[in-house]
Amino acid sequence: IETFTGKYFHSRDYKIPEEWRNKKAVVIGIGNSGGDIAVELSRVTKQLYLSTRRGAWVLNRVGDDGIPLDLLFNRVLNILRNVIPFSLICSLGEKRLNSRFNHSLYNLKPKHRLFSQHPTVNDELPNRILSGTVQVKPNIRRFHGSNVEFDDGSIVDDVDLVVFATGYNFSFPFLASNVVPVSENQTSLYKYVFPPELDRPTLAIIGLVQPLGAIMPISEMQARWATRVFKGCIKLPSSAAMQRDIKSKQEAMANRYVSSQRHTIQVDYINYMDEIADLVGVRPRISRLLLTDPRLGLNLLLGPCTPYQYRLRGPRKWAGARQAIFTQWDRVAQPMQTRPCNEPEPLRSLKWPLLLSAAVAGLAAYYYKNSLLVFLQDPAALLDMMKSWLPTH
């Protein structure tokens, strides 16, 4: 890269696209930052090249019916994901994503399965590829002057900008090296929060996770747990027990994800929230609620797993949490309600009357099947029999 005559920097230093109008740019990496920067730059550049080593599965932020994607993941789907074989759940998800756009056709399909890597969330990338403003390329082989050569042998001349959207290394230079040691973006923290080797639990790391879901509710839940540990309300297990938990999580991660520095702090939103909520004493008792408050229990199972669920019971519970859960969809819809929309009266559907009529006809044919055979053999005899049923004057 030192031989490159254009400008290059990490994605964290990217600010605005205007400087690169009518220039050629290469973005390396197809994570969320790489996808977003590629889309934005492609609106002003002469040509944008998106270099990816493995490809990626691309999800929409906007889910079915225009609902934000993470609100569509609920506890029932989470239970199914934990029960259904991994390969099957990946196949179902990949089929759904390919129905939006074929990842092979767009040169994005990776060799790994859908849930073996943190997916890329981007609504606009397929459209930019389709319009030709973004060209997907393989990994870069070398730089030479203003030229960029890719692994497939293709060369792009006169490149003005290279953006490295290649992720981050985390470290804690303000702490003694033995407090939170980091090696290849991996550190040993109990539940991703507490260093297990401290004599007293007086340090908690908040937000050092990469979730499949929102990070702010997770950070809040970690903080609720940490403050109760600091106050002495909750006691951490022994160092050996914490180390066993850390090791089991690392092994599970290695079995599930492709080997990458970005997958050392990966967590699943609902599973991890429930795990920490159990320690705090605020995890909702859904099985009990299904018996005592079925409406609320069903909302917890079938609705989005919003932080209100963790304010129903336990420390710092909130009296308004139940009603907030019932009305949360109103707050999702409210920002979009910016003009009156008088929808026309829907036409009455004939589907159900036709299905009911077909069912009745089928039952009648089965019940009178003997008469039907007689009719087919001798229609006149059946008509004479039907006349006998008619009233006479």
Short mmCIF file of C-alpha atoms in Angstrom, two decimals:
data_model
loop_
_atom_site.label_atom_id
_atom_site.label_comp_id
_atom_site.label_asym_id
_atom_site.label_seq_id
_atom_site.Cartn_x
_atom_site.Cartn_y
_atom_site.Cartn_z
CA ILE A 1 0.00 0.00 0.00
CA GLU A 2 2.98 2.33 0.54
CA THR A 3 3.50 2.34 -3.24
CA PHE A 4 -0.04 3.60 -3.86
CA THR A 5 -0.04 7.16 -5.24
CA GLY A 6 -3.64 7.96 -4.29
CA LYS A 7 -5.10 8.49 -0.82
CA TYR A 8 -5.98 5.70 1.59
CA PHE A 9 -7.36 5.52 5.11
CA HIS A 10 -9.41 3.34 7.48
CA SER A 11 -13.19 3.59 7.41
CA ARG A 12 -13.19 5.33 10.81
CA ASP A 13 -11.60 8.38 9.09
CA TYR A 14 -14.24 8.57 6.35
CA LYS A 15 -16.47 11.66 6.74
CA ILE A 16 -18.19 12.92 3.57
CA PRO A 17 -18.26 11.75 -0.08
CA GLU A 18 -18.08 15.12 -1.89
CA GLU A 19 -14.28 15.22 -2.05
CA TRP A 20 -14.35 12.15 -4.31
CA ARG A 21 -16.83 13.32 -6.93
CA ASN A 22 -15.98 11.91 -10.39
CA LYS A 23 -13.06 9.92 -8.96
CA LYS A 24 -12.39 6.18 -8.79
CA ALA A 25 -12.56 4.56 -5.38
CA VAL A 26 -12.04 1.10 -3.90
CA VAL A 27 -13.64 0.01 -0.63
CA ILE A 28 -12.08 -3.07 0.97
CA GLY A 29 -14.44 -5.03 3.21
CA ILE A 30 -18.15 -5.80 3.09
CA GLY A 31 -19.16 -5.42 6.71
CA ASN A 32 -21.76 -2.83 7.67
CA SER A 33 -19.31 0.08 7.44
CA GLY A 34 -17.92 -1.09 4.10
CA GLY A 35 -21.39 -1.52 2.61
CA ASP A 36 -22.62 1.87 3.82
CA ILE A 37 -19.51 3.73 2.61
CA ALA A 38 -19.59 1.97 -0.77
CA VAL A 39 -23.23 2.94 -1.30
CA GLU A 40 -22.69 6.57 -0.31
CA LEU A 41 -19.50 7.03 -2.34
CA SER A 42 -21.04 5.38 -5.40
CA ARG A 43 -23.51 8.27 -5.71
CA VAL A 44 -20.69 10.71 -6.55
CA THR A 45 -17.71 8.70 -7.81
CA LYS A 46 -16.99 7.86 -11.44
CA GLN A 47 -16.82 4.20 -10.36
CA LEU A 48 -16.82 2.41 -7.02
CA TYR A 49 -15.19 -1.02 -6.59
CA LEU A 50 -16.17 -3.10 -3.56
CA SER A 51 -13.50 -5.68 -2.72
CA THR A 52 -14.54 -8.66 -0.61
CA ARG A 53 -12.51 -11.71 0.33
CA ARG A 54 -15.39 -14.01 1.29
CA GLY A 55 -18.60 -12.28 0.17
CA ALA A 56 -21.51 -11.78 2.56
CA TRP A 57 -25.19 -12.43 3.14
CA VAL A 58 -26.99 -9.08 2.91
CA LEU A 59 -30.07 -8.37 5.02
CA ASN A 60 -32.64 -5.58 4.68
CA ARG A 61 -33.08 -3.06 7.47
CA VAL A 62 -36.68 -2.79 6.30
CA GLY A 63 -38.42 -6.09 6.97
CA ASP A 64 -41.80 -7.48 5.93
CA ASP A 65 -44.59 -4.89 5.75
CA GLY A 66 -42.00 -2.14 6.25
CA ILE A 67 -41.32 -3.10 9.88
CA PRO A 68 -37.74 -2.58 11.15
CA LEU A 69 -36.02 -5.94 10.82
CA ASP A 70 -35.03 -6.47 14.46
CA LEU A 71 -38.64 -6.00 15.61
CA LEU A 72 -39.64 -9.10 13.63
CA PHE A 73 -37.40 -11.41 15.67
CA ASN A 74 -39.32 -12.70 18.67
CA ARG A 75 -39.00 -15.43 21.27
CA VAL A 76 -40.90 -18.02 19.23
CA LEU A 77 -38.53 -17.59 16.28
CA ASN A 78 -35.60 -17.68 18.70
CA ILE A 79 -36.84 -20.97 20.18
CA LEU A 80 -37.24 -22.44 16.68
CA ARG A 81 -33.74 -21.28 15.73
CA ASN A 82 -32.32 -23.04 18.79
CA VAL A 83 -34.28 -26.26 18.09
CA ILE A 84 -34.18 -26.62 14.29
CA PRO A 85 -30.90 -28.09 12.92
CA PHE A 86 -28.36 -25.39 12.08
CA SER A 87 -28.08 -26.35 8.40
CA LEU A 88 -31.85 -26.27 7.93
CA ILE A 89 -32.32 -22.89 9.57
CA CYS A 90 -29.49 -21.52 7.41
CA SER A 91 -31.07 -22.96 4.26
CA LEU A 92 -34.44 -21.39 5.06
CA GLY A 93 -32.84 -18.01 5.73
CA GLU A 94 -30.65 -18.14 2.63
CA LYS A 95 -33.62 -19.01 0.44
CA ARG A 96 -35.48 -16.02 1.84
CA LEU A 97 -32.56 -13.67 1.19
CA ASN A 98 -32.02 -15.00 -2.33
CA SER A 99 -35.70 -14.42 -3.13
CA ARG A 100 -35.00 -10.70 -2.66
CA PHE A 101 -31.89 -10.83 -4.86
CA ASN A 102 -29.81 -13.79 -5.93
CA HIS A 103 -26.48 -13.45 -4.13
CA SER A 104 -24.69 -15.57 -6.76
CA LEU A 105 -25.98 -13.37 -9.57
CA TYR A 106 -24.66 -10.30 -7.73
CA ASN A 107 -21.26 -11.94 -6.99
CA LEU A 108 -21.88 -11.69 -3.25
CA LYS A 109 -22.62 -15.29 -2.23
CA PRO A 110 -20.10 -16.50 0.37
CA LYS A 111 -18.99 -20.10 0.95
CA HIS A 112 -20.06 -19.94 4.60
CA ARG A 113 -23.64 -20.39 5.80
CA LEU A 114 -25.93 -17.51 6.74
CA PHE A 115 -25.47 -17.77 10.51
CA SER A 116 -21.74 -18.59 10.35
CA GLN A 117 -20.82 -14.92 9.99
CA HIS A 118 -22.15 -11.62 11.21
CA PRO A 119 -24.45 -10.61 8.32
CA THR A 120 -24.27 -7.30 6.47
CA VAL A 121 -27.34 -5.08 6.81
CA ASN A 122 -27.84 -2.82 3.80
CA ASP A 123 -30.99 -1.90 1.86
CA GLU A 124 -29.32 -0.06 -1.02
CA LEU A 125 -26.31 -2.17 -2.00
CA PRO A 126 -28.17 -4.47 -4.45
CA ASN A 127 -29.62 -1.45 -6.23
CA ARG A 128 -26.19 0.17 -6.59
CA ILE A 129 -24.75 -3.07 -8.00
CA LEU A 130 -27.71 -3.39 -10.37
CA SER A 131 -27.19 0.17 -11.63
CA GLY A 132 -23.46 -0.48 -12.19
CA THR A 133 -22.24 2.25 -9.85
CA VAL A 134 -20.79 -0.45 -7.55
CA GLN A 135 -18.74 -3.32 -8.99
CA VAL A 136 -18.05 -6.25 -6.70
CA LYS A 137 -14.43 -7.48 -6.92
CA PRO A 138 -12.40 -10.20 -5.16
CA ASN A 139 -9.58 -9.64 -2.70
CA ILE A 140 -6.72 -7.30 -3.70
CA ARG A 141 -3.47 -8.92 -4.84
CA ARG A 142 -1.31 -5.80 -4.91
CA PHE A 143 -1.08 -2.04 -5.36
CA HIS A 144 1.24 -0.43 -7.89
CA GLY A 145 1.25 3.34 -8.36
CA SER A 146 -2.35 4.27 -9.02
CA ASN A 147 -3.29 0.74 -10.14
CA VAL A 148 -5.06 -1.91 -8.09
CA GLU A 149 -4.75 -5.57 -9.09
CA PHE A 150 -7.30 -8.09 -7.82
CA ASP A 151 -6.94 -11.82 -7.22
CA ASP A 152 -8.79 -12.64 -10.44
CA GLY A 153 -6.09 -10.83 -12.43
CA SER A 154 -8.22 -7.80 -13.30
CA ILE A 155 -6.57 -4.40 -12.91
CA VAL A 156 -8.21 -1.03 -12.29
CA ASP A 157 -6.17 1.99 -13.36
CA ASP A 158 -6.10 5.54 -11.98
CA VAL A 159 -7.64 4.78 -8.58
CA ASP A 160 -7.85 7.91 -6.42
CA LEU A 161 -9.01 6.49 -3.08
CA VAL A 162 -8.82 3.24 -1.10
CA VAL A 163 -10.93 2.85 2.04
CA PHE A 164 -10.01 0.01 4.39
CA ALA A 165 -13.30 -1.11 5.98
CA THR A 166 -11.43 -4.00 7.53
CA GLY A 167 -12.69 -3.89 11.09
CA TYR A 168 -11.12 -2.92 14.40
CA ASN A 169 -8.67 -4.17 16.96
CA PHE A 170 -9.68 -3.52 20.55
CA SER A 171 -7.33 -3.05 23.48
CA PHE A 172 -7.15 -1.37 26.89
CA PRO A 173 -3.91 0.63 26.91
CA PHE A 174 -5.06 2.62 29.97
CA LEU A 175 -5.04 -0.56 32.12
CA ALA A 176 -2.16 -2.73 33.27
CA SER A 177 -1.59 -5.43 30.66
CA ASN A 178 -2.49 -8.23 33.09
CA VAL A 179 -5.92 -6.77 33.98
CA VAL A 180 -7.69 -7.31 30.64
CA PRO A 181 -5.15 -9.01 28.34
CA VAL A 182 -6.11 -9.07 24.65
CA SER A 183 -4.64 -11.47 22.08
CA GLU A 184 -5.83 -11.47 18.43
CA ASN A 185 -8.95 -9.54 19.39
CA GLN A 186 -9.85 -12.11 22.02
CA THR A 187 -10.07 -11.52 25.73
CA SER A 188 -11.32 -13.60 28.64
CA LEU A 189 -14.26 -11.85 30.32
CA TYR A 190 -16.98 -13.57 32.34
CA LYS A 191 -20.20 -13.09 30.35
CA TYR A 192 -18.17 -10.56 28.28
CA VAL A 193 -18.19 -8.17 31.25
CA PHE A 194 -16.03 -9.12 34.27
CA PRO A 195 -12.30 -10.01 34.31
CA PRO A 196 -12.21 -13.33 36.20
CA GLU A 197 -8.80 -12.93 37.83
CA LEU A 198 -9.37 -9.77 39.92
CA ASP A 199 -9.32 -10.15 43.70
CA ARG A 200 -12.47 -8.00 43.92
CA PRO A 201 -15.07 -7.38 41.17
CA THR A 202 -14.51 -3.63 40.85
CA LEU A 203 -14.16 -3.43 37.06
CA ALA A 204 -16.80 -4.15 34.41
CA ILE A 205 -16.44 -3.79 30.63
CA ILE A 206 -19.72 -2.53 29.13
CA GLY A 207 -20.60 -2.93 25.45
CA LEU A 208 -17.71 -5.16 24.32
CA VAL A 209 -20.04 -7.40 22.31
CA GLN A 210 -21.17 -7.66 18.70
CA PRO A 211 -24.81 -8.73 18.81
CA LEU A 212 -27.22 -10.00 16.21
CA GLY A 213 -29.57 -7.23 17.33
CA ALA A 214 -29.42 -3.93 19.17
CA ILE A 215 -26.41 -3.19 21.39
CA MET A 216 -27.87 -0.39 23.56
CA PRO A 217 -30.37 -2.61 25.47
CA ILE A 218 -27.54 -5.11 26.00
CA SER A 219 -25.26 -2.41 27.38
CA GLU A 220 -28.03 -1.28 29.72
CA MET A 221 -28.58 -4.84 30.95
CA GLN A 222 -24.84 -5.29 31.52
CA ALA A 223 -24.78 -2.02 33.50
CA ARG A 224 -27.73 -3.14 35.65
CA TRP A 225 -25.85 -6.34 36.46
CA ALA A 226 -22.52 -4.59 37.09
CA THR A 227 -23.94 -2.01 39.49
CA ARG A 228 -25.61 -4.72 41.57
CA VAL A 229 -22.32 -6.62 41.71
CA PHE A 230 -20.55 -3.42 42.83
CA LYS A 231 -23.18 -2.89 45.55
CA GLY A 232 -22.75 -6.44 46.82
CA CYS A 233 -26.31 -7.49 45.91
CA ILE A 234 -24.98 -10.15 43.53
CA LYS A 235 -21.89 -12.27 44.07
CA LEU A 236 -19.84 -13.57 41.17
CA PRO A 237 -18.88 -17.27 41.07
CA SER A 238 -15.36 -18.47 41.73
CA SER A 239 -12.59 -17.65 39.27
CA ALA A 240 -12.47 -21.31 38.15
CA ALA A 241 -16.22 -21.35 37.44
CA MET A 242 -15.96 -18.12 35.47
CA GLN A 243 -13.07 -19.52 33.43
CA ARG A 244 -15.13 -22.62 32.57
CA ASP A 245 -17.99 -20.41 31.35
CA ILE A 246 -15.57 -18.33 29.26
CA LYS A 247 -14.05 -21.44 27.68
CA SER A 248 -17.43 -22.96 26.80
CA LYS A 249 -18.50 -19.73 25.07
CA GLN A 250 -15.25 -19.57 23.10
CA GLU A 251 -15.67 -23.18 21.95
CA ALA A 252 -19.29 -22.59 20.92
CA MET A 253 -18.23 -19.52 18.93
CA ALA A 254 -15.43 -21.40 17.18
CA ASN A 255 -17.84 -24.18 16.17
CA ARG A 256 -20.45 -21.80 14.77
CA TYR A 257 -18.57 -18.95 13.07
CA VAL A 258 -15.91 -18.74 10.39
CA SER A 259 -12.50 -17.94 11.84
CA SER A 260 -12.28 -14.15 12.00
CA GLN A 261 -11.31 -11.44 14.48
CA ARG A 262 -14.80 -9.96 14.15
CA HIS A 263 -16.38 -13.06 15.72
CA THR A 264 -14.54 -13.08 19.04
CA ILE A 265 -17.26 -11.09 20.86
CA GLN A 266 -20.38 -12.29 19.02
CA VAL A 267 -23.64 -12.79 20.96
CA ASP A 268 -27.28 -13.49 20.07
CA TYR A 269 -29.53 -10.71 21.34
CA ILE A 270 -32.37 -12.59 23.07
CA ASN A 271 -30.23 -15.43 24.44
CA TYR A 272 -27.66 -13.05 25.88
CA MET A 273 -30.23 -10.61 27.30
CA ASP A 274 -32.01 -13.49 29.05
CA GLU A 275 -28.71 -14.85 30.36
CA ILE A 276 -27.77 -11.56 32.05
CA ALA A 277 -31.37 -10.88 33.10
CA ASP A 278 -31.34 -14.21 34.96
CA LEU A 279 -28.35 -13.02 36.98
CA VAL A 280 -30.04 -9.69 37.76
CA GLY A 281 -33.38 -11.35 38.59
CA VAL A 282 -35.40 -9.54 35.92
CA ARG A 283 -35.98 -12.22 33.29
CA PRO A 284 -39.73 -12.44 32.53
CA ARG A 285 -41.45 -15.65 33.64
CA ILE A 286 -43.29 -16.30 30.41
CA SER A 287 -44.68 -19.77 31.28
CA ARG A 288 -46.25 -18.34 34.43
CA LEU A 289 -47.58 -15.28 32.61
CA LEU A 290 -49.25 -17.48 29.98
CA LEU A 291 -51.38 -18.86 32.83
CA THR A 292 -51.89 -15.73 34.95
CA ASP A 293 -51.84 -13.00 32.27
CA PRO A 294 -52.25 -14.73 28.87
CA ARG A 295 -52.44 -11.50 26.87
CA LEU A 296 -49.12 -10.31 28.26
CA GLY A 297 -47.52 -13.75 27.92
CA LEU A 298 -48.47 -13.98 24.25
CA ASN A 299 -47.11 -10.48 23.61
CA LEU A 300 -43.79 -11.52 25.15
CA LEU A 301 -43.66 -14.65 22.98
CA LEU A 302 -44.91 -13.26 19.68
CA GLY A 303 -43.92 -9.59 19.92
CA PRO A 304 -40.50 -7.93 19.69
CA CYS A 305 -38.14 -8.53 22.62
CA THR A 306 -37.94 -4.89 23.70
CA PRO A 307 -36.34 -3.80 27.02
CA TYR A 308 -39.79 -3.32 28.59
CA GLN A 309 -39.83 -7.10 29.11
CA TYR A 310 -37.02 -6.77 31.64
CA ARG A 311 -38.89 -4.18 33.73
CA LEU A 312 -41.86 -6.39 34.61
CA ARG A 313 -40.30 -7.89 37.75
CA GLY A 314 -37.25 -7.82 39.97
CA PRO A 315 -34.98 -4.90 40.91
CA ARG A 316 -36.00 -1.54 39.42
CA LYS A 317 -39.21 -2.95 37.92
CA TRP A 318 -41.52 -0.40 36.33
CA ALA A 319 -45.28 -0.25 36.84
CA GLY A 320 -45.78 1.03 33.29
CA ALA A 321 -43.91 -1.82 31.58
CA ARG A 322 -47.01 -3.96 30.93
CA GLN A 323 -48.93 -1.17 29.23
CA ALA A 324 -45.81 -0.11 27.31
CA ILE A 325 -45.57 -3.61 25.82
CA PHE A 326 -49.21 -3.48 24.72
CA THR A 327 -48.75 -0.10 23.01
CA GLN A 328 -45.24 -0.48 21.55
CA TRP A 329 -46.49 -1.05 17.99
CA ASP A 330 -48.30 2.31 18.16
CA ARG A 331 -44.94 3.99 18.77
CA VAL A 332 -43.38 2.08 15.88
CA ALA A 333 -46.10 3.33 13.51
CA GLN A 334 -46.41 6.90 14.84
CA PRO A 335 -43.32 8.43 13.10
CA MET A 336 -44.64 7.28 9.71
CA GLN A 337 -48.08 8.82 10.19
CA THR A 338 -47.28 12.17 8.59
CA ARG A 339 -50.32 12.54 6.33
CA PRO A 340 -53.95 11.38 6.37
CA CYS A 341 -54.35 8.24 4.31
CA ASN A 342 -57.99 7.49 3.48
CA GLU A 343 -57.84 4.00 2.13
CA PRO A 344 -60.68 2.90 -0.20
CA GLU A 345 -63.15 0.36 1.12
CA PRO A 346 -61.77 -3.10 0.36
CA LEU A 347 -63.76 -5.14 -2.15
CA ARG A 348 -65.55 -8.08 -0.61
CA SER A 349 -63.46 -11.16 -1.21
CA LEU A 350 -65.08 -14.18 -2.83
CA LYS A 351 -62.34 -16.51 -1.63
CA TRP A 352 -64.01 -17.76 1.55
CA PRO A 353 -67.54 -18.19 0.05
CA LEU A 354 -66.01 -20.16 -2.84
CA LEU A 355 -63.96 -22.34 -0.50
CA LEU A 356 -67.03 -22.97 1.70
CA SER A 357 -69.16 -23.83 -1.33
CA ALA A 358 -66.51 -26.22 -2.62
CA ALA A 359 -66.32 -27.91 0.79
CA VAL A 360 -70.12 -28.32 0.95
CA ALA A 361 -70.20 -29.70 -2.59
CA GLY A 362 -67.41 -32.14 -1.74
CA LEU A 363 -69.21 -33.36 1.39
CA ALA A 364 -72.48 -33.74 -0.53
CA ALA A 365 -70.75 -35.70 -3.28
CA TYR A 366 -69.20 -38.01 -0.71
CA TYR A 367 -72.49 -38.50 1.19
CA TYR A 368 -74.51 -39.15 -1.95
CA LYS A 369 -71.82 -41.00 -3.84
CA ASN A 370 -74.09 -43.97 -4.50
CA SER A 371 -76.75 -41.68 -5.99
CA LEU A 372 -74.04 -39.99 -8.03
CA LEU A 373 -73.05 -43.30 -9.56
CA VAL A 374 -76.70 -44.00 -10.37
CA PHE A 375 -76.98 -40.55 -11.98
CA LEU A 376 -73.94 -41.13 -14.12
CA GLN A 377 -75.33 -44.48 -15.26
CA ASP A 378 -78.99 -43.38 -15.64
CA PRO A 379 -79.58 -39.60 -15.23
CA ALA A 380 -83.34 -40.01 -15.96
CA ALA A 381 -83.85 -42.33 -12.97
CA LEU A 382 -82.25 -39.85 -10.56
CA LEU A 383 -84.32 -36.98 -11.96
CA ASP A 384 -87.50 -39.02 -11.44
CA MET A 385 -86.43 -39.66 -7.83
CA MET A 386 -85.80 -35.95 -7.24
CA LYS A 387 -89.27 -35.10 -8.64
CA SER A 388 -90.80 -37.31 -5.98
CA TRP A 389 -89.28 -35.06 -3.32
CA LEU A 390 -90.89 -31.93 -4.76
CA PRO A 391 -94.22 -30.76 -3.25
CA THR A 392 -97.32 -31.58 -5.28
CA HIS A 393 -100.31 -29.22 -5.72
#
